mmCIF file of C-alpha atoms in Angstrom:
data_model
loop_
_atom_site.group_PDB
_atom_site.id
_atom_site.type_symbol
_atom_site.label_atom_id
_atom_site.label_comp_id
_atom_site.label_asym_id
_atom_site.label_seq_id
_atom_site.Cartn_x
_atom_site.Cartn_y
_atom_site.Cartn_z
ATOM 1 C CA MET A 128 6.296 4.348 -5.469
ATOM 2 C CA ASP A 129 6.511 5.414 -1.828
ATOM 3 C CA ARG A 130 2.766 6.123 -1.795
ATOM 4 C CA LEU A 131 0.621 3.171 -0.774
ATOM 5 C CA VAL A 132 -3.113 2.752 -1.372
ATOM 6 C CA THR A 133 -5.249 -0.161 -0.211
ATOM 7 C CA VAL A 134 -8.141 -1.095 -2.511
ATOM 8 C CA PHE A 135 -10.882 -3.277 -1.059
ATOM 9 C CA GLY A 136 -12.618 -5.224 -3.804
ATOM 10 C CA GLY A 137 -9.597 -4.691 -6.036
ATOM 11 C CA SER A 138 -10.142 -7.902 -7.982
ATOM 12 C CA GLY A 139 -13.720 -7.048 -9.001
ATOM 13 C CA PHE A 140 -14.984 -5.373 -12.166
ATOM 14 C CA VAL A 141 -14.692 -1.775 -10.921
ATOM 15 C CA GLY A 142 -11.865 -2.493 -8.502
ATOM 16 C CA ARG A 143 -9.440 -3.830 -11.096
ATOM 17 C CA HIS A 144 -9.854 -0.703 -13.233
ATOM 18 C CA ILE A 145 -9.193 1.451 -10.171
ATOM 19 C CA VAL A 146 -6.092 -0.620 -9.436
ATOM 20 C CA ARG A 147 -4.866 -0.092 -13.010
ATOM 21 C CA ALA A 148 -5.462 3.685 -12.853
ATOM 22 C CA LEU A 149 -3.626 3.943 -9.530
ATOM 23 C CA ALA A 150 -0.694 1.879 -10.799
ATOM 24 C CA LYS A 151 -0.397 4.036 -13.931
ATOM 25 C CA ALA A 152 -0.272 7.099 -11.674
ATOM 26 C CA GLY A 153 2.673 5.622 -9.782
ATOM 27 C CA TRP A 154 0.953 4.397 -6.630
ATOM 28 C CA ARG A 155 1.938 1.188 -4.898
ATOM 29 C CA VAL A 156 -1.303 -0.793 -4.683
ATOM 30 C CA ARG A 157 -2.382 -3.302 -2.079
ATOM 31 C CA ALA A 158 -5.519 -5.137 -3.223
ATOM 32 C CA ALA A 159 -7.466 -6.392 -0.204
ATOM 33 C CA VAL A 160 -9.509 -9.393 -1.318
ATOM 34 C CA ARG A 161 -11.027 -12.547 0.152
ATOM 35 C CA ARG A 162 -8.981 -14.852 -2.089
ATOM 36 C CA PRO A 163 -5.504 -13.445 -2.860
ATOM 37 C CA ASP A 164 -4.676 -16.653 -4.747
ATOM 38 C CA LEU A 165 -7.315 -15.695 -7.318
ATOM 39 C CA ALA A 166 -6.058 -12.124 -7.792
ATOM 40 C CA GLY A 167 -3.000 -12.907 -9.890
ATOM 41 C CA HIS A 168 -4.573 -11.113 -12.852
ATOM 42 C CA LEU A 169 -3.922 -7.784 -11.117
ATOM 43 C CA GLN A 170 -0.114 -7.927 -11.105
ATOM 44 C CA PRO A 171 0.348 -7.364 -14.871
ATOM 45 C CA LEU A 172 -1.554 -4.063 -14.465
ATOM 46 C CA GLY A 173 1.570 -2.527 -12.900
ATOM 47 C CA THR A 174 5.331 -2.937 -12.777
ATOM 48 C CA VAL A 175 7.119 -5.724 -10.922
ATOM 49 C CA GLY A 176 6.255 -5.529 -7.227
ATOM 50 C CA GLN A 177 3.940 -2.543 -7.629
ATOM 51 C CA ILE A 178 0.693 -4.444 -7.014
ATOM 52 C CA SER A 179 0.209 -7.025 -4.282
ATOM 53 C CA ALA A 180 -2.832 -8.873 -2.986
ATOM 54 C CA VAL A 181 -3.576 -9.461 0.695
ATOM 55 C CA GLN A 182 -6.346 -11.383 2.394
ATOM 56 C CA ALA A 183 -9.090 -9.377 4.062
ATOM 57 C CA ASN A 184 -12.559 -10.351 5.172
ATOM 58 C CA LEU A 185 -14.824 -7.371 5.773
ATOM 59 C CA ARG A 186 -16.694 -9.293 8.469
ATOM 60 C CA TYR A 187 -13.520 -9.311 10.565
ATOM 61 C CA PRO A 188 -12.302 -5.799 11.530
ATOM 62 C CA ASP A 189 -8.828 -7.075 12.485
ATOM 63 C CA SER A 190 -8.149 -8.248 8.943
ATOM 64 C CA VAL A 191 -9.346 -4.893 7.603
ATOM 65 C CA ARG A 192 -7.076 -2.983 9.968
ATOM 66 C CA GLN A 193 -4.099 -5.098 8.929
ATOM 67 C CA ALA A 194 -4.875 -4.453 5.256
ATOM 68 C CA VAL A 195 -4.689 -0.649 5.682
ATOM 69 C CA GLU A 196 -1.521 -0.512 7.786
ATOM 70 C CA GLY A 197 0.835 2.069 6.322
ATOM 71 C CA ALA A 198 -1.632 3.166 3.642
ATOM 72 C CA HIS A 199 -1.839 6.808 2.579
ATOM 73 C CA ALA A 200 -5.260 6.235 1.025
ATOM 74 C CA VAL A 201 -8.015 3.624 1.086
ATOM 75 C CA VAL A 202 -10.577 2.807 -1.604
ATOM 76 C CA ASN A 203 -13.676 0.716 -0.947
ATOM 77 C CA ALA A 204 -15.017 -0.764 -4.187
ATOM 78 C CA VAL A 205 -16.916 -3.653 -2.613
ATOM 79 C CA GLY A 206 -20.558 -4.111 -3.550
ATOM 80 C CA ILE A 207 -23.133 -6.705 -4.564
ATOM 81 C CA LEU A 208 -26.120 -6.538 -6.920
ATOM 82 C CA PHE A 209 -28.128 -9.253 -5.197
ATOM 83 C CA GLU A 210 -27.995 -11.172 -1.934
ATOM 84 C CA THR A 211 -26.678 -14.716 -1.640
ATOM 85 C CA GLY A 212 -25.895 -16.735 1.489
ATOM 86 C CA ARG A 213 -23.961 -14.575 3.937
ATOM 87 C CA GLN A 214 -23.560 -11.802 1.361
ATOM 88 C CA ARG A 215 -26.377 -9.523 2.489
ATOM 89 C CA PHE A 216 -26.885 -5.893 1.477
ATOM 90 C CA ASP A 217 -26.722 -4.611 5.043
ATOM 91 C CA ALA A 218 -23.509 -6.481 5.804
ATOM 92 C CA VAL A 219 -21.698 -5.557 2.574
ATOM 93 C CA HIS A 220 -22.969 -2.063 1.765
ATOM 94 C CA ALA A 221 -23.459 -0.671 5.264
ATOM 95 C CA GLU A 222 -21.533 -2.480 8.003
ATOM 96 C CA ALA A 223 -18.487 -3.299 5.851
ATOM 97 C CA ALA A 224 -18.289 0.262 4.525
ATOM 98 C CA GLY A 225 -18.205 1.548 8.093
ATOM 99 C CA THR A 226 -15.522 -0.967 9.066
ATOM 100 C CA VAL A 227 -13.274 0.094 6.175
ATOM 101 C CA ALA A 228 -13.791 3.804 6.875
ATOM 102 C CA GLU A 229 -13.000 3.397 10.578
ATOM 103 C CA ALA A 230 -9.807 1.535 9.702
ATOM 104 C CA ALA A 231 -8.843 4.303 7.251
ATOM 105 C CA ALA A 232 -9.503 6.960 9.889
ATOM 106 C CA ALA A 233 -7.341 5.098 12.403
ATOM 107 C CA VAL A 234 -4.271 5.382 10.140
ATOM 108 C CA GLY A 235 -5.098 8.881 8.886
ATOM 109 C CA ALA A 236 -5.631 7.760 5.298
ATOM 110 C CA ARG A 237 -7.706 9.475 2.631
ATOM 111 C CA MET A 238 -10.960 7.622 1.917
ATOM 112 C CA VAL A 239 -12.702 7.001 -1.403
ATOM 113 C CA HIS A 240 -15.949 5.054 -1.290
ATOM 114 C CA VAL A 241 -17.746 3.690 -4.357
ATOM 115 C CA SER A 242 -21.498 3.802 -3.740
ATOM 116 C CA ALA A 243 -24.285 3.944 -6.344
ATOM 117 C CA LEU A 244 -26.537 6.499 -7.987
ATOM 118 C CA GLY A 245 -29.925 6.359 -6.310
ATOM 119 C CA ALA A 246 -28.595 5.745 -2.806
ATOM 120 C CA ASP A 247 -31.389 6.989 -0.554
ATOM 121 C CA PRO A 248 -32.191 6.209 3.094
ATOM 122 C CA ASN A 249 -35.903 6.516 2.279
ATOM 123 C CA SER A 250 -35.896 4.316 -0.813
ATOM 124 C CA ALA A 251 -38.237 1.350 -1.097
ATOM 125 C CA SER A 252 -35.226 -0.637 -2.360
ATOM 126 C CA ILE A 253 -33.055 -2.406 0.198
ATOM 127 C CA TYR A 254 -30.076 -2.007 -2.141
ATOM 128 C CA ALA A 255 -30.490 1.778 -2.298
ATOM 129 C CA ARG A 256 -31.178 2.124 1.432
ATOM 130 C CA THR A 257 -28.099 0.145 2.478
ATOM 131 C CA LYS A 258 -25.944 2.102 0.022
ATOM 132 C CA ALA A 259 -27.120 5.291 1.748
ATOM 133 C CA VAL A 260 -26.411 3.879 5.205
ATOM 134 C CA GLY A 261 -22.925 2.920 4.037
ATOM 135 C CA GLU A 262 -22.318 6.481 2.886
ATOM 136 C CA GLU A 263 -23.418 7.813 6.263
ATOM 137 C CA LYS A 264 -21.060 5.483 8.096
ATOM 138 C CA VAL A 265 -18.163 6.470 5.823
ATOM 139 C CA ARG A 266 -18.722 10.195 6.327
ATOM 140 C CA ALA A 267 -19.120 9.735 10.083
ATOM 141 C CA ALA A 268 -15.718 8.040 10.295
ATOM 142 C CA VAL A 269 -13.960 10.140 7.623
ATOM 143 C CA PRO A 270 -15.700 13.514 7.158
ATOM 144 C CA GLY A 271 -13.328 14.351 4.307
ATOM 145 C CA ALA A 272 -14.175 11.241 2.311
ATOM 146 C CA VAL A 273 -14.882 11.295 -1.424
ATOM 147 C CA ILE A 274 -17.980 9.258 -2.277
ATOM 148 C CA LEU A 275 -18.679 8.208 -5.857
ATOM 149 C CA ARG A 276 -22.197 7.394 -7.044
ATOM 150 C CA PRO A 277 -22.032 5.905 -10.557
ATOM 151 C CA SER A 278 -25.034 5.065 -12.729
ATOM 152 C CA ILE A 279 -24.893 1.626 -14.393
ATOM 153 C CA ILE A 280 -21.286 0.994 -15.390
ATOM 154 C CA PHE A 281 -20.205 -0.287 -18.778
ATOM 155 C CA GLY A 282 -16.903 -1.848 -19.762
ATOM 156 C CA PRO A 283 -15.457 -5.140 -21.057
ATOM 157 C CA GLU A 284 -16.487 -7.219 -18.039
ATOM 158 C CA ASP A 285 -19.714 -5.407 -17.111
ATOM 159 C CA GLY A 286 -22.757 -7.238 -15.803
ATOM 160 C CA PHE A 287 -25.429 -5.367 -17.749
ATOM 161 C CA PHE A 288 -24.581 -5.122 -21.441
ATOM 162 C CA ASN A 289 -22.794 -8.481 -21.511
ATOM 163 C CA LEU A 290 -25.738 -10.114 -19.743
ATOM 164 C CA PHE A 291 -28.382 -8.932 -22.190
ATOM 165 C CA ALA A 292 -26.145 -9.597 -25.184
ATOM 166 C CA SER A 293 -25.709 -13.189 -24.006
ATOM 167 C CA ILE A 294 -29.469 -13.560 -23.439
ATOM 168 C CA ALA A 295 -30.153 -12.218 -26.933
ATOM 169 C CA ARG A 296 -27.872 -14.889 -28.321
ATOM 170 C CA ILE A 297 -30.205 -17.698 -27.169
ATOM 171 C CA SER A 298 -33.605 -16.100 -26.513
ATOM 172 C CA PRO A 299 -36.044 -14.848 -29.179
ATOM 173 C CA VAL A 300 -37.426 -12.216 -26.766
ATOM 174 C CA LEU A 301 -36.054 -9.658 -24.314
ATOM 175 C CA PRO A 302 -38.138 -8.282 -21.421
ATOM 176 C CA LEU A 303 -38.866 -4.573 -21.081
ATOM 177 C CA VAL A 304 -39.453 -4.328 -17.348
ATOM 178 C CA GLY A 305 -41.929 -1.547 -16.646
ATOM 179 C CA GLY A 306 -42.284 -0.996 -20.381
ATOM 180 C CA GLY A 307 -38.589 -0.175 -20.726
ATOM 181 C CA LYS A 308 -39.088 3.474 -19.771
ATOM 182 C CA THR A 309 -36.576 3.667 -16.898
ATOM 183 C CA CYS A 310 -33.829 6.186 -17.679
ATOM 184 C CA PHE A 311 -30.133 5.455 -17.143
ATOM 185 C CA GLN A 312 -26.945 7.427 -17.672
ATOM 186 C CA PRO A 313 -24.351 4.681 -18.286
ATOM 187 C CA VAL A 314 -20.822 5.581 -17.216
ATOM 188 C CA TYR A 315 -17.593 4.019 -18.476
ATOM 189 C CA VAL A 316 -15.677 2.051 -15.856
ATOM 190 C CA GLY A 317 -12.451 3.793 -16.860
ATOM 191 C CA ASP A 318 -14.028 7.156 -16.019
ATOM 192 C CA VAL A 319 -15.096 5.870 -12.604
ATOM 193 C CA ALA A 320 -11.488 4.770 -12.046
ATOM 194 C CA LYS A 321 -10.228 8.247 -12.989
ATOM 195 C CA ALA A 322 -12.624 9.782 -10.465
ATOM 196 C CA ALA A 323 -11.374 7.409 -7.773
ATOM 197 C CA LEU A 324 -7.789 8.389 -8.602
ATOM 198 C CA LYS A 325 -8.614 12.065 -8.096
ATOM 199 C CA GLY A 326 -10.087 11.213 -4.709
ATOM 200 C CA VAL A 327 -7.017 9.236 -3.723
ATOM 201 C CA GLU A 328 -4.648 12.006 -4.796
ATOM 202 C CA GLY A 329 -6.635 14.703 -3.020
ATOM 203 C CA THR A 330 -7.507 16.679 -6.165
ATOM 204 C CA ALA A 331 -11.228 16.056 -5.603
ATOM 205 C CA ALA A 332 -12.857 18.022 -2.812
ATOM 206 C CA PRO A 333 -14.609 15.977 -0.114
ATOM 207 C CA GLY A 334 -18.229 15.165 -0.843
ATOM 208 C CA ILE A 335 -20.565 13.050 -2.939
ATOM 209 C CA TYR A 336 -20.074 12.894 -6.710
ATOM 210 C CA GLU A 337 -22.715 11.580 -9.098
ATOM 211 C CA LEU A 338 -21.117 9.897 -12.102
ATOM 212 C CA GLY A 339 -22.944 9.524 -15.390
ATOM 213 C CA GLY A 340 -21.975 9.335 -19.033
ATOM 214 C CA PRO A 341 -22.790 11.897 -21.744
ATOM 215 C CA GLU A 342 -26.052 10.205 -22.731
ATOM 216 C CA VAL A 343 -29.326 9.476 -20.961
ATOM 217 C CA LYS A 344 -30.981 6.363 -22.397
ATOM 218 C CA THR A 345 -34.114 4.413 -21.535
ATOM 219 C CA PHE A 346 -33.921 0.710 -20.761
ATOM 220 C CA GLU A 347 -35.532 0.013 -24.123
ATOM 221 C CA GLU A 348 -33.008 2.189 -25.972
ATOM 222 C CA LEU A 349 -30.133 0.349 -24.320
ATOM 223 C CA LEU A 350 -31.532 -3.044 -25.354
ATOM 224 C CA ARG A 351 -32.006 -1.826 -28.929
ATOM 225 C CA MET A 352 -28.424 -0.576 -28.917
ATOM 226 C CA ILE A 353 -27.227 -4.031 -27.842
ATOM 227 C CA LEU A 354 -29.242 -5.672 -30.615
ATOM 228 C CA ASP A 355 -27.877 -3.250 -33.211
ATOM 229 C CA ILE A 356 -24.273 -3.879 -32.184
ATOM 230 C CA THR A 357 -24.672 -7.654 -32.115
ATOM 231 C CA GLY A 358 -26.642 -7.736 -35.361
ATOM 232 C CA ARG A 359 -29.614 -9.557 -33.878
ATOM 233 C CA LYS A 360 -33.355 -9.086 -34.215
ATOM 234 C CA ARG A 361 -35.310 -9.914 -31.105
ATOM 235 C CA LEU A 362 -38.830 -9.212 -29.901
ATOM 236 C CA LEU A 363 -38.921 -6.685 -27.055
ATOM 237 C CA VAL A 364 -41.837 -7.587 -24.798
ATOM 238 C CA PRO A 365 -43.186 -5.013 -22.294
ATOM 239 C CA LEU A 366 -43.384 -6.499 -18.802
ATOM 240 C CA PRO A 367 -45.532 -4.492 -16.355
ATOM 241 C CA PHE A 368 -43.954 -3.973 -12.951
ATOM 242 C CA PRO A 369 -46.445 -6.232 -11.084
ATOM 243 C CA VAL A 370 -45.792 -9.099 -13.511
ATOM 244 C CA ALA A 371 -42.029 -8.540 -13.372
ATOM 245 C CA TYR A 372 -42.181 -8.584 -9.577
ATOM 246 C CA LEU A 373 -43.973 -11.941 -9.538
ATOM 247 C CA GLN A 374 -41.426 -13.434 -11.924
ATOM 248 C CA ALA A 375 -38.585 -12.004 -9.864
ATOM 249 C CA LEU A 376 -39.931 -13.740 -6.745
ATOM 250 C CA VAL A 377 -39.003 -17.007 -8.433
ATOM 251 C CA MET A 378 -35.909 -15.898 -10.357
ATOM 252 C CA GLN A 379 -34.196 -14.521 -7.255
ATOM 253 C CA TYR A 380 -33.376 -18.069 -6.163
ATOM 254 C CA LEU A 381 -31.271 -18.807 -9.252
ATOM 255 C CA PRO A 382 -27.471 -18.887 -8.716
ATOM 256 C CA ASN A 383 -27.050 -15.739 -10.838
ATOM 257 C CA PRO A 384 -30.564 -14.241 -11.067
ATOM 258 C CA LEU A 385 -31.503 -12.119 -14.062
ATOM 259 C CA LEU A 386 -33.969 -10.215 -11.900
ATOM 260 C CA THR A 387 -34.822 -9.885 -8.209
ATOM 261 C CA PRO A 388 -37.800 -8.191 -6.516
ATOM 262 C CA ASP A 389 -35.495 -5.467 -5.204
ATOM 263 C CA GLN A 390 -34.170 -4.771 -8.702
ATOM 264 C CA VAL A 391 -37.749 -4.404 -9.955
ATOM 265 C CA THR A 392 -38.229 -1.773 -7.251
ATOM 266 C CA LEU A 393 -35.050 0.009 -8.363
ATOM 267 C CA LEU A 394 -36.272 0.101 -11.956
ATOM 268 C CA LYS A 395 -39.221 2.239 -10.909
ATOM 269 C CA SER A 396 -36.910 5.235 -10.432
ATOM 270 C CA PRO A 397 -34.606 6.987 -12.945
ATOM 271 C CA ASN A 398 -30.887 6.401 -12.518
ATOM 272 C CA ILE A 399 -29.464 9.692 -13.742
ATOM 273 C CA VAL A 400 -27.276 12.505 -12.408
ATOM 274 C CA SER A 401 -29.283 15.088 -10.445
ATOM 275 C CA HIS A 402 -29.526 18.785 -11.271
ATOM 276 C CA ALA A 403 -28.104 19.528 -7.815
ATOM 277 C CA ALA A 404 -24.931 17.583 -8.586
ATOM 278 C CA ILE A 405 -24.573 19.348 -11.935
ATOM 279 C CA GLN A 406 -25.031 22.788 -10.366
ATOM 280 C CA THR A 407 -22.432 22.136 -7.663
ATOM 281 C CA GLY A 408 -19.935 20.527 -10.045
ATOM 282 C CA HIS A 409 -20.058 17.178 -8.275
ATOM 283 C CA THR A 410 -19.940 15.225 -11.530
ATOM 284 C CA LEU A 411 -17.340 13.766 -13.881
ATOM 285 C CA GLU A 412 -17.176 17.076 -15.735
ATOM 286 C CA GLY A 413 -16.730 18.884 -12.434
ATOM 287 C CA LEU A 414 -13.730 16.666 -11.766
ATOM 288 C CA GLY A 415 -12.258 17.575 -15.141
ATOM 289 C CA ILE A 416 -13.100 14.187 -16.674
ATOM 290 C CA THR A 417 -14.739 14.055 -20.107
ATOM 291 C CA PRO A 418 -17.364 11.261 -19.990
ATOM 292 C CA THR A 419 -16.850 8.444 -22.489
ATOM 293 C CA ALA A 420 -19.674 7.792 -24.954
ATOM 294 C CA LEU A 421 -21.299 4.366 -25.044
ATOM 295 C CA MET A 422 -20.687 3.758 -28.737
ATOM 296 C CA SER A 423 -16.980 4.521 -28.423
ATOM 297 C CA VAL A 424 -16.573 1.427 -26.247
ATOM 298 C CA LEU A 425 -19.542 -0.970 -26.493
ATOM 299 C CA PRO A 426 -18.773 -2.359 -29.995
ATOM 300 C CA SER A 427 -15.258 -3.265 -28.893
ATOM 301 C CA TYR A 428 -16.485 -5.949 -26.520
ATOM 302 C CA LEU A 429 -20.051 -6.718 -27.543
ATOM 303 C CA GLY A 430 -18.716 -7.564 -30.981
ATOM 304 C CA ARG A 431 -17.966 -11.071 -29.797
ATOM 305 C CA PHE A 432 -21.713 -11.672 -29.560
ATOM 306 C CA ARG A 433 -22.246 -10.983 -33.251
ATOM 307 C CA ARG A 434 -23.686 -13.863 -35.214
ATOM 308 C CA GLU A 435 -20.695 -13.721 -37.559
ATOM 309 C CA GLY A 436 -18.346 -14.108 -34.609
ATOM 310 C CA GLN A 437 -16.495 -10.892 -35.487
ATOM 311 C CA PHE A 438 -14.258 -9.262 -32.918
ATOM 312 C CA SER A 439 -13.431 -5.594 -32.618
ATOM 313 C CA GLU A 440 -10.454 -3.676 -31.312
ATOM 314 C CA PRO A 441 -9.901 -3.658 -27.531
ATOM 315 C CA PRO A 442 -11.436 -0.766 -25.573
ATOM 316 C CA PRO A 443 -9.398 2.353 -24.754
ATOM 317 C CA VAL A 444 -7.310 2.261 -21.597
#
């Protein structure tokens, strides 16, 4: 374990799976988080002393530089789905990404950056635009960086399937924003972690990789899948984009909003792997990773939402 990797956002949903994959591969992992005292759940993912947590605030470059000292590789898995307080898209997705990449470049470390499918400097979505700016800053500082763009990510602690399963538990209706026609290519969090590992170990060529699962599903199909797994019957109500936008103007002020105006904008575009990425091999398959099917994992954790209270086997590691 003489190889050290620093993972920013290591205590988050995607970050903890990356930490586990790195630890299994024999890396010594330093998880750079805002609250190290709340990252104790990471240590059991490795052997004694293999995983440690250090304090780092991405708004303060000095703390970022200290977190990458001695690191052979750096992973940035920090991201937000909506803005709250000082957590703004520009600060987290763009400026912070540049700060981490510059720190990695200063110590000569490999760089892996987790972005998002749909990142586009010309997008009408602030989320997508700032993701694109973050990518630009990363590549400017570390030209050899590996950038991962996953579609919506599923796994035991995900924020999409768990959210709608919990809503279906108490609500008689589920909204189909834009008629539920938006296409997604859900990718398993464990596969994203495997891709990050390849970037850290240098077996992935520099560039941008678009990560999607083996199936393309519409928003409506995903909601029906959730209802089938949880054994619930709910009314799916089409919600035109203009109506959804008006509702989101109010909902965005909730502590954990179900929908924001920017998310409504995102839902107007498909979230699937591009033909260009497929042709150039910049996909999971191109990395030698077989994408995990939704139904091989979803029942294992959505089962707890079943009316009978049945639980399934844990998901594959």
